[in-house]
Each structure stands twice: as structure tokens, then as C-alpha cells.
Short mmCIF file of C-alpha atoms in Angstrom, two decimals:
data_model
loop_
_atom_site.label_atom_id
_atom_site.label_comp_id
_atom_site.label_asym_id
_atom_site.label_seq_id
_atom_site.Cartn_x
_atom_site.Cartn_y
_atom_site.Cartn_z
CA UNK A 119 -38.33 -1.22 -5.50
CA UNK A 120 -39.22 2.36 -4.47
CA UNK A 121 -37.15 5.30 -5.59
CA UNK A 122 -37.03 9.15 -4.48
CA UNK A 123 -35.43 11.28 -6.03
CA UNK A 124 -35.17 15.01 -7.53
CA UNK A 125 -35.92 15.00 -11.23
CA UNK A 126 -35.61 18.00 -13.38
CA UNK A 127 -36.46 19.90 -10.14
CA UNK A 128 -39.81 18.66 -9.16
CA UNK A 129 -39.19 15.48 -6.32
CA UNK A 130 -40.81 12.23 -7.62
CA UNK A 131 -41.91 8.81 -5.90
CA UNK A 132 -41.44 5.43 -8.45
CA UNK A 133 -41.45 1.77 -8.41
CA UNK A 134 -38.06 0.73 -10.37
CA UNK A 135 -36.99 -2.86 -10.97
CA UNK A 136 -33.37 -3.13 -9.61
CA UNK A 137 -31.82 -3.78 -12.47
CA UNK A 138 -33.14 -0.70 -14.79
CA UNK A 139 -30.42 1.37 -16.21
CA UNK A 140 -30.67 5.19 -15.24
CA UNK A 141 -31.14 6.01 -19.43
CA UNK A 142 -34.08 3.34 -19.52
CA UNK A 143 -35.50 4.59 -16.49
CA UNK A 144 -35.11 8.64 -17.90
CA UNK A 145 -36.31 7.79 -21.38
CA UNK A 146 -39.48 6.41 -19.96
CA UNK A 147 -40.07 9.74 -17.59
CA UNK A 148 -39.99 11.18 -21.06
CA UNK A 149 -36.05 12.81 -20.52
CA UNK A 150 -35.28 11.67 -24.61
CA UNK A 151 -32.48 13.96 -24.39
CA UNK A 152 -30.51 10.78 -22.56
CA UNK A 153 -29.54 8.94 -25.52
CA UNK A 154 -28.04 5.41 -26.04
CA UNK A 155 -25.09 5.47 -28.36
CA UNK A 156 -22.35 3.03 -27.62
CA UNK A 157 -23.66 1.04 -24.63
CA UNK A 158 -20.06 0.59 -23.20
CA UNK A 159 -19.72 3.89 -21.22
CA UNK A 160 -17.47 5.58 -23.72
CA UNK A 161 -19.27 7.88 -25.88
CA UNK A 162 -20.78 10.45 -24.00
CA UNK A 163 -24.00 10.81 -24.73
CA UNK A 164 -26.40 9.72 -21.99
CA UNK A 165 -24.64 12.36 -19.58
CA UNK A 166 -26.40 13.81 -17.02
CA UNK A 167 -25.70 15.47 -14.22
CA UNK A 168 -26.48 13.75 -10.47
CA UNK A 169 -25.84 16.36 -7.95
CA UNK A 170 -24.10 18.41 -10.04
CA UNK A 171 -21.71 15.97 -11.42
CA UNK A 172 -21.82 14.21 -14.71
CA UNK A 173 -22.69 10.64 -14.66
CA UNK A 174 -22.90 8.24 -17.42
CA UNK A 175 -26.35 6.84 -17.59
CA UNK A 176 -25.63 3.69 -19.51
CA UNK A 177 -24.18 2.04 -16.93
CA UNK A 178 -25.57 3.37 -13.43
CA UNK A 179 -28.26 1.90 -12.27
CA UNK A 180 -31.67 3.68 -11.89
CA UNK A 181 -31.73 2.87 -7.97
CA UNK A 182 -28.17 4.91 -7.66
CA UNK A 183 -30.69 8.07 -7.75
CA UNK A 184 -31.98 7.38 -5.09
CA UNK A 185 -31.96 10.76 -2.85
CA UNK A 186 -30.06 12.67 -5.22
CA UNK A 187 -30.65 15.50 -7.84
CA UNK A 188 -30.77 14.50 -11.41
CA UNK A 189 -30.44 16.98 -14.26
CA UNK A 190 -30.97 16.23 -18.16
CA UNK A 191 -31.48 18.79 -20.50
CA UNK A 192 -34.25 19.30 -20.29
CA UNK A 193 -33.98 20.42 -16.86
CA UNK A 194 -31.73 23.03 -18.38
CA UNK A 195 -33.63 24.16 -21.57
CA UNK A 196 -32.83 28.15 -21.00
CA UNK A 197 -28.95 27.32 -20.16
CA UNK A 198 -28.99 24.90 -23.00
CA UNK A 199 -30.55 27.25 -25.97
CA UNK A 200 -27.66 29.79 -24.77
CA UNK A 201 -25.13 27.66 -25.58
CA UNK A 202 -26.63 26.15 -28.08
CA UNK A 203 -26.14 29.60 -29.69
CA UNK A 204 -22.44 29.67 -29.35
CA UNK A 205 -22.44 26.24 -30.97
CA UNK A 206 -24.25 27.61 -34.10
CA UNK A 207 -22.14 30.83 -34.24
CA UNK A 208 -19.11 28.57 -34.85
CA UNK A 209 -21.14 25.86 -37.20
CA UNK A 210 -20.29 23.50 -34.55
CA UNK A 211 -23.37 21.64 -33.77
CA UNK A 212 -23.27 19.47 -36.77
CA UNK A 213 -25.93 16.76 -36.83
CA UNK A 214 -26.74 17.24 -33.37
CA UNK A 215 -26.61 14.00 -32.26
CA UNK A 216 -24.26 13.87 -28.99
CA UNK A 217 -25.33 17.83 -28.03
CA UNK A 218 -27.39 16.54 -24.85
CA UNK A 219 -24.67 14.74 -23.59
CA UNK A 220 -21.89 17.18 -24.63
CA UNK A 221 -23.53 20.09 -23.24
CA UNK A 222 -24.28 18.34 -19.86
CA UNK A 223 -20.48 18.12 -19.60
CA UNK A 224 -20.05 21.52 -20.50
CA UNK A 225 -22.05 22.68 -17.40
CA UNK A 226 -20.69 20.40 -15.54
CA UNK A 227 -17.81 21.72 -16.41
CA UNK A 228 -18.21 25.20 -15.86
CA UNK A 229 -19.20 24.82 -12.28
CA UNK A 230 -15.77 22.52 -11.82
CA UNK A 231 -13.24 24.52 -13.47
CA UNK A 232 -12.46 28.25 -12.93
CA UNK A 233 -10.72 29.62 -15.94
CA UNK A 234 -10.32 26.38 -17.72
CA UNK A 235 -7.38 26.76 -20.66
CA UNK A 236 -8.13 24.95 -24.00
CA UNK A 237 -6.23 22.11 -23.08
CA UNK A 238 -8.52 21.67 -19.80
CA UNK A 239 -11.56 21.65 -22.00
CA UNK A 240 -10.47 19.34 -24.14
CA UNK A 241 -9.20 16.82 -21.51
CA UNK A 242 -12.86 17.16 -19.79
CA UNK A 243 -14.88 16.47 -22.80
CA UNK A 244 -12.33 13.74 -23.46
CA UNK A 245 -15.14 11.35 -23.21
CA UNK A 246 -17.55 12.65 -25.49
CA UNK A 247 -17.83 11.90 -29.15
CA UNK A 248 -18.63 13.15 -31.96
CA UNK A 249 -18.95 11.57 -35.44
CA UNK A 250 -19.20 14.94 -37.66
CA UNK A 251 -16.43 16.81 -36.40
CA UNK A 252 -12.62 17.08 -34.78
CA UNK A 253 -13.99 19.31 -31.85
CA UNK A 254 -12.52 22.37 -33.19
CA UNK A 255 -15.71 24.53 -33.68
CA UNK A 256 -16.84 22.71 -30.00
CA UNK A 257 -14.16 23.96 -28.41
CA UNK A 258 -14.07 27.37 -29.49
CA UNK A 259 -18.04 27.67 -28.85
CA UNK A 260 -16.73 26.84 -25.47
CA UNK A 261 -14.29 28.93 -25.15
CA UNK A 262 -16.46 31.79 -25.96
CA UNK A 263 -19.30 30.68 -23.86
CA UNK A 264 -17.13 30.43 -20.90
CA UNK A 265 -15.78 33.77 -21.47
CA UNK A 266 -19.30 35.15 -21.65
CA UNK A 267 -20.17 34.28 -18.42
CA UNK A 268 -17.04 35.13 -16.85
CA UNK A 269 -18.14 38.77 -18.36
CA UNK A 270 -21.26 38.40 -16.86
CA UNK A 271 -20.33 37.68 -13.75
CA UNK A 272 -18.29 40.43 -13.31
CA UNK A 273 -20.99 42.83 -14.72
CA UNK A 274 -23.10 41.50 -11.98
CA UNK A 275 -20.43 41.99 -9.29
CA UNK A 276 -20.16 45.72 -10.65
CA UNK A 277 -23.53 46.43 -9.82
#
């Protein structure tokens, strides 16, 4: 079957068998940032975003793209190695295994939630998971990434 869709930014034509999993189909446009980790929609890390929202990849089909905007990170390299920064600052990024997915929902996030509190983080990345760590140094890198931007974005109201 044909699909069109937005990919990374740049609008792309393929041929898709109907049942190909969004990850399969990603993985093979080179997007390895998708991962496979539990195959049962509950760990988090094939995230990406489709228009803006996150979507597990793992279980929507590739066809579902059709029309829409999908982001992976590496769509997002520049917004990624920023806060991939705050995750080193607080030792928080660990083996590094579920960081694609993790930070997908972290800018999904941050469009979705003004001023989210620690508990609003935490029930947003409820999803994700991460065998190295409780979250703690995740959800302060968070919390000081968020703040960052709100900073930001009032220096750039200022001017």
C-alpha cells in the first residue's frame, strides 16, 4: 500500500505492507532511535511523536501515518543534545538505553503541560522505564530543563 507522510521534516512517498508496525517501518528509514523493548506497549521506548503527540510505535501500525507528521529523535538532534545535558549534569542518563523514548515524552510533554509540578512529570512519564534507575536524577534533569526554558522564554519576551 502507498503511504505519505512527513518524516523527520522532509515529506516522503512509500510502499508499506499493511500490517508493518510503525518501529519496523522507522528502523528501516534508518530512525534506530525507535527501539523495541517490551513488545507489549508498556515500556516506553519506541515513542515518537505523530503530530506532536507521543505514540507508541510497537503497536500502531505503519499505515496510521498516513498524512501526519512523525518525529523521532533524530528529527530533534539539537533539542535532544540540550537535554541530554541536563540528564548528564544530574548522572541521570545511566546506560542510555530508553533516552529516545524518554526524551520524546519529555517534549511531548513540554508542549502539553504549562508549569508541570513534580508530581505531573512523574505521572506523564508513567509509562516509560528504566532498568538503571528510580527516576530521581530523570526527574530533576527535568525539572531543571523545564525551568530553563521557561527562563528563556521570558528572556525572549523581554526583548
Amino acid at each position: 500500500m502507498k503511504l505519505s507522510f512527513w518524516l523527520n521534516g522532509v515529506y516522503r512517498h512509500d510502499d508499506v505492507e499493511p500490517d508493518t508496525l510503525l518501529l519496523d517501518f522507522l528502523r528501516d528509514k534508518g530512525c534506530y532511535s525507535v527501539k523495541r523493548g517490551c513488545e507489549t506497549a508498556n515500556c516506553g521506548l519506541c515513542t515518537v511523536l505523530m503530530d506532536g503527540k507521543p505514540v507508541l510505535s510497537c503497536s500502531t501500525l505503519a499505515l496510521r501515518a498516513e498524512g501526519k507528521k512523525i518525529v523521532t529523535m533524530e528529527g530533534m538532534q539539537k533539542e535532544a543534545e540540550e537535554f541530554g545535558a541536563f540528564l548528564a549534569d544530574e548522572g541521570a542518563e545511566q546506560c542510555g538505553f530508553c533516552n529516545p523514548g524518554f526524551i520524546m515524552n519529555v517534549f511531548a510533554m513540554e508542549k502539553e503541560l504549562e508549569n508541570p509540578s513534580e508530581e505531573d512529570v512523574k505521572e506523564y512519564l508513567a509509562g516509560n522505564l528504566c532498568r538503571c534507575s528510580g527516576f530521581v536524577g530523570q526527574t530533576r534533569s527535568i525539572l531543571k530543563y523545564l525551568e530553563h526554558k521557561k527562563s528563556q522564554k521570558k528572556e525572549e519576551a523581554e526583548e
